XYZ file of C-alpha atoms in Angstrom:
334
model
C -22.379 19.320 11.507
C -20.182 19.557 8.272
C -17.901 16.612 7.603
C -13.926 17.012 6.991
C -12.592 18.442 4.040
C -10.228 15.980 2.445
C -7.479 16.144 -0.141
C -6.947 12.625 -1.913
C -3.368 12.817 -3.431
C -3.392 10.296 -6.502
C -6.838 8.806 -7.917
C -5.630 5.198 -8.435
C -7.641 2.257 -7.331
C -6.482 3.046 -3.361
C -7.214 6.659 -3.603
C -10.971 5.919 -5.343
C -11.895 3.193 -2.719
C -10.801 5.429 0.445
C -12.167 8.478 -1.294
C -15.866 6.469 -1.635
C -15.642 5.325 2.005
C -14.938 9.035 3.047
C -17.398 10.688 1.033
C -20.134 8.359 2.080
C -19.381 9.331 5.491
C -20.280 13.097 4.695
C -16.421 14.243 4.113
C -15.953 16.676 1.094
C -13.431 15.173 -1.206
C -10.984 16.661 -3.772
C -8.395 14.973 -5.789
C -5.073 16.191 -6.613
C -3.840 14.474 -9.615
C -1.733 15.051 -12.654
C -3.695 17.262 -15.540
C -3.617 14.207 -17.780
C -6.079 12.520 -15.148
C -8.348 15.538 -14.590
C -10.831 14.416 -17.080
C -11.415 10.913 -15.596
C -11.722 12.522 -12.193
C -14.355 15.023 -13.195
C -16.374 12.273 -14.854
C -16.601 10.466 -11.833
C -15.685 6.880 -10.859
C -17.350 3.511 -11.120
C -16.538 0.976 -8.320
C -17.482 -2.489 -7.604
C -17.391 -3.746 -4.229
C -16.624 -7.246 -4.085
C -17.735 -9.825 -1.512
C -16.642 -13.457 -0.877
C -20.250 -14.709 -1.376
C -22.659 -13.179 -3.301
C -22.378 -10.995 -6.640
C -20.326 -7.593 -6.856
C -22.131 -4.309 -5.751
C -22.023 -1.521 -8.062
C -20.845 1.762 -6.554
C -20.698 5.409 -7.921
C -18.339 8.149 -6.840
C -19.313 11.641 -8.258
C -19.174 15.292 -7.080
C -15.577 15.471 -6.124
C -13.447 18.144 -7.287
C -10.378 18.042 -9.536
C -7.049 20.198 -8.883
C -4.134 19.894 -10.571
C -1.988 22.974 -9.623
C -0.333 23.932 -6.314
C -2.052 27.196 -6.522
C -5.206 25.445 -6.633
C -4.684 23.315 -3.330
C -3.533 26.701 -1.494
C -6.606 28.342 -2.164
C -8.588 25.771 -0.144
C -8.468 24.876 3.481
C -8.108 21.141 4.530
C -8.413 19.283 7.484
C -6.946 15.910 5.899
C -4.631 15.250 3.316
C -4.241 11.397 2.194
C -1.302 10.478 0.349
C -2.634 7.461 -1.835
C 0.801 6.909 -3.762
C 3.147 4.280 -3.928
C 6.431 4.869 -2.315
C 8.114 5.675 -5.497
C 5.104 7.827 -6.203
C 5.544 9.651 -2.874
C 9.228 10.278 -3.322
C 9.389 11.318 -6.892
C 11.951 9.201 -7.581
C 14.311 10.771 -4.855
C 16.311 7.674 -2.919
C 17.464 9.799 0.418
C 14.576 11.269 2.488
C 16.490 14.541 2.616
C 16.727 15.087 -0.872
C 13.924 17.866 -2.416
C 10.775 16.239 -3.695
C 7.533 17.665 -4.933
C 6.024 17.226 -1.541
C 7.990 20.395 -0.455
C 5.979 22.388 -2.661
C 2.501 20.919 -1.744
C 3.090 20.502 2.113
C 3.145 24.660 2.603
C -0.137 24.879 0.377
C -2.245 22.334 2.750
C -1.858 24.673 6.195
C -1.831 22.690 9.104
C -3.997 19.680 7.592
C -3.542 16.330 9.304
C -1.548 14.200 6.736
C -2.157 10.261 6.202
C 0.727 8.100 4.985
C 0.222 4.751 3.608
C 3.452 3.721 2.365
C 4.972 0.632 3.208
C 8.884 1.505 2.829
C 11.121 1.191 5.956
C 12.338 4.553 4.752
C 8.989 6.536 4.097
C 8.219 7.748 7.661
C 11.747 9.326 7.520
C 11.047 11.012 4.264
C 7.894 12.735 5.939
C 9.061 13.324 9.260
C 11.942 15.581 7.560
C 8.993 17.629 6.249
C 6.463 17.838 8.794
C 5.756 17.316 12.490
C 4.930 14.166 13.717
C 1.837 15.663 15.629
C 0.336 16.198 12.240
C 1.011 12.478 10.634
C -1.184 9.624 10.872
C 0.291 6.300 9.432
C -2.125 3.630 8.071
C -2.021 0.066 6.759
C -4.221 -0.825 3.856
C -5.970 -4.380 4.517
C -8.435 -4.191 1.486
C -7.700 -5.217 -2.183
C -8.459 -2.639 -5.143
C -7.354 -3.047 -8.568
C -8.253 -1.664 -11.971
C -11.251 -3.740 -13.242
C -11.563 -5.726 -15.195
C -8.813 -7.852 -15.094
C -7.777 -10.150 -17.927
C -10.757 -12.665 -18.099
C -12.878 -10.751 -15.626
C -16.268 -9.662 -16.311
C -16.928 -6.576 -14.640
C -18.998 -3.739 -16.377
C -18.444 -0.903 -16.551
C -14.736 -0.446 -16.105
C -13.437 1.229 -13.013
C -12.171 0.027 -9.755
C -12.862 -3.418 -7.821
C -12.531 -3.495 -4.013
C -13.046 -5.888 -1.424
C -12.470 -5.609 2.544
C -11.730 -9.222 4.025
C -13.575 -9.762 6.958
C -11.827 -9.327 10.162
C -9.151 -7.193 8.840
C -10.066 -3.384 9.947
C -7.589 -0.769 8.343
C -5.454 0.044 11.516
C -4.245 3.590 12.191
C -1.938 5.501 14.164
C -0.765 8.624 15.077
C -1.786 11.497 17.928
C -4.787 12.255 15.449
C -5.784 8.823 14.325
C -9.354 8.880 15.640
C -9.897 11.652 13.241
C -9.298 9.502 10.561
C -10.819 6.471 11.581
C -13.865 8.291 12.664
C -14.652 9.413 9.042
C -13.883 6.110 7.282
C -16.233 4.568 9.682
C -18.974 7.035 9.206
C -18.796 5.869 5.539
C -19.105 2.187 6.308
C -15.330 0.985 6.173
C -13.804 -0.958 8.602
C -11.222 0.747 10.473
C -9.715 1.200 14.125
C -7.012 2.900 15.972
C -3.913 0.932 17.349
C -1.083 2.270 19.482
C 1.480 1.824 16.643
C 0.843 0.662 13.337
C 4.462 0.993 12.063
C 5.229 -2.582 13.347
C 2.667 -3.999 11.493
C 3.679 -2.412 8.387
C 7.397 -3.121 8.659
C 6.539 -6.692 9.349
C 3.760 -7.322 6.841
C 5.800 -5.324 4.084
C 8.657 -7.941 5.074
C 6.409 -10.923 4.308
C 4.763 -9.883 1.438
C 7.233 -7.577 -0.754
C 9.927 -10.541 -0.937
C 7.503 -12.943 -1.268
C 5.982 -11.105 -4.381
C 9.720 -10.609 -5.574
C 10.130 -14.383 -5.573
C 6.649 -14.902 -6.994
C 7.503 -12.596 -9.960
C 10.700 -14.292 -10.866
C 8.987 -17.498 -10.746
C 6.130 -16.306 -13.399
C 3.638 -15.379 -11.107
C 2.865 -19.126 -10.073
C 1.655 -19.688 -6.694
C 2.392 -23.332 -6.836
C 5.745 -22.898 -7.878
C 6.218 -20.716 -4.784
C 4.918 -23.483 -2.413
C 7.317 -26.507 -4.025
C 10.753 -27.164 -2.957
C 12.797 -24.731 -4.531
C 10.425 -21.936 -4.305
C 9.693 -22.512 -1.026
C 13.272 -22.670 -0.094
C 13.864 -19.267 -1.681
C 10.507 -17.482 0.424
C 11.853 -19.049 3.302
C 15.221 -17.526 3.254
C 14.100 -14.241 1.790
C 11.482 -13.350 4.368
C 13.890 -14.414 7.192
C 16.441 -11.805 6.107
C 13.771 -9.066 5.540
C 12.208 -9.721 8.919
C 15.199 -9.823 10.765
C 16.400 -6.512 8.992
C 13.108 -4.802 10.348
C 13.464 -6.143 13.452
C 17.232 -4.848 13.246
C 18.503 -8.618 14.002
C 16.204 -9.300 16.917
C 13.284 -10.797 15.945
C 10.781 -11.745 18.776
C 9.318 -15.110 19.435
C 6.211 -14.415 17.987
C 7.723 -13.064 14.892
C 9.841 -15.982 14.293
C 6.826 -18.354 14.957
C 4.968 -16.445 12.543
C 7.546 -16.621 9.688
C 8.171 -20.497 10.691
C 4.424 -21.242 9.832
C 4.118 -19.216 6.929
C 7.256 -20.298 5.215
C 6.503 -23.876 6.031
C 5.387 -26.354 3.379
C 1.833 -26.537 4.908
C 1.668 -22.464 5.259
C 2.662 -21.814 1.570
C 0.683 -24.612 0.258
C -2.335 -23.204 1.917
C -1.480 -19.528 0.597
C -1.361 -21.126 -2.910
C -4.323 -23.471 -2.862
C -6.795 -22.283 -0.386
C -6.270 -18.534 -0.832
C -7.487 -18.631 -4.290
C -10.808 -20.187 -3.296
C -11.511 -17.546 -0.977
C -10.962 -14.748 -3.154
C -13.826 -13.661 -5.743
C -11.406 -12.766 -8.393
C -8.436 -14.786 -9.924
C -5.777 -14.340 -7.630
C -2.814 -14.929 -9.666
C -3.901 -12.569 -12.247
C -4.544 -9.877 -9.560
C -0.767 -10.576 -8.252
C 0.749 -10.094 -11.690
C -1.310 -7.137 -12.500
C -1.018 -5.263 -9.338
C 2.569 -5.920 -8.344
C 3.647 -5.490 -12.266
C 2.199 -2.070 -11.902
C 4.077 -1.232 -8.641
C 6.968 -3.175 -9.738
C 9.253 -0.073 -9.251
C 8.184 0.098 -5.627
C 9.047 -3.591 -5.386
C 12.706 -3.014 -6.552
C 12.867 0.094 -4.344
C 11.923 -1.672 -1.046
C 14.490 -4.778 -1.876
C 17.329 -2.147 -2.173
C 16.113 -0.574 1.049
C 16.265 -3.698 2.670
C 19.492 -4.667 1.409
C 21.012 -1.076 2.666
C 19.641 -1.307 6.030
C 21.150 -4.918 6.230
C 24.613 -3.675 5.132
C 24.313 -0.689 7.761
C 23.463 -3.154 10.359
C 25.717 -5.997 9.315
C 23.055 -8.535 8.515
C 22.639 -11.302 5.900
C 20.814 -10.238 2.748
C 22.070 -12.588 -0.034
C 18.774 -13.715 -0.958
C 17.449 -10.138 -1.222
C 20.309 -9.124 -3.305
C 19.870 -12.055 -5.536
C 16.317 -11.160 -6.077
C 16.812 -7.788 -6.721
C 19.475 -8.859 -9.164
C 17.318 -10.958 -10.954
C 14.280 -8.538 -11.214
C 16.595 -5.440 -11.849
C 20.353 -6.322 -12.605
C 21.362 -2.545 -12.717
C 20.063 -1.654 -9.375
C 21.374 -4.722 -7.314
C 23.712 -3.391 -4.450
C 26.790 -5.149 -3.582
C 26.632 -7.618 -0.919
């Protein structure tokens, strides 16, 4: 039986990694990219599968079609369309879900294809459900690490994308047709599973990760600085604010316990000292490279948290201060 016909929107590290697994499972893959990226897609991609123990395994992704126009997309029939873009890439610079977007031209061209969303901002789902029925939407959480390799100081040849799927961390997906996505990934050897509702995990995970990365950036990307007194206090304050916002002021007991453990001296010391020993790459260098690349997404998400906090009447002084430090012109009033 022929595999699903899948369009990957965006050919960055995440898009290439998902495409590799999907193609390996028998899916027919096409990339939809800007014309300036077409030549790279047509040449194929070199990937490096990283492992906690052992040498990286070289992988190759070839044979995917490359599309650069809406007309080319409309000329094909699609089963799934994966939006492998950051929040800012998805919105095309639009702040409000209802504002016109490049996506308004793409969606009519894909027929009734399933749409897979991987974006973490609080308003991203509203951005999509303004444009297509929830019956066609599957949401997911990226649990693997993927980046443009080599990182500074890293020895990986040829240049390409390095990726690693941590053990015991399957990619969760939810939605009426999530089984189609999970099946396609599992056939290619990816770790994936269906869950009842992934949105809570996405919201809480982002509420911990993104504000922490904002503090880390202001501290020069030093994990040890985050684990020490002033840095730790800032992380504790900022994740408490963001977690309360995503819980609409009512974080549950498990969430409160998780945050207390994470932002404790022990929790952040483990993050700063143990986690780098478990990654087959320089964690600080990766975090600097990746979150600098998606820095506009970090700033948009901080602004979103502040906007929701104001609407809910919740504290957000630490979030606003971090945004002001990273991007003074974008800081909302507190």
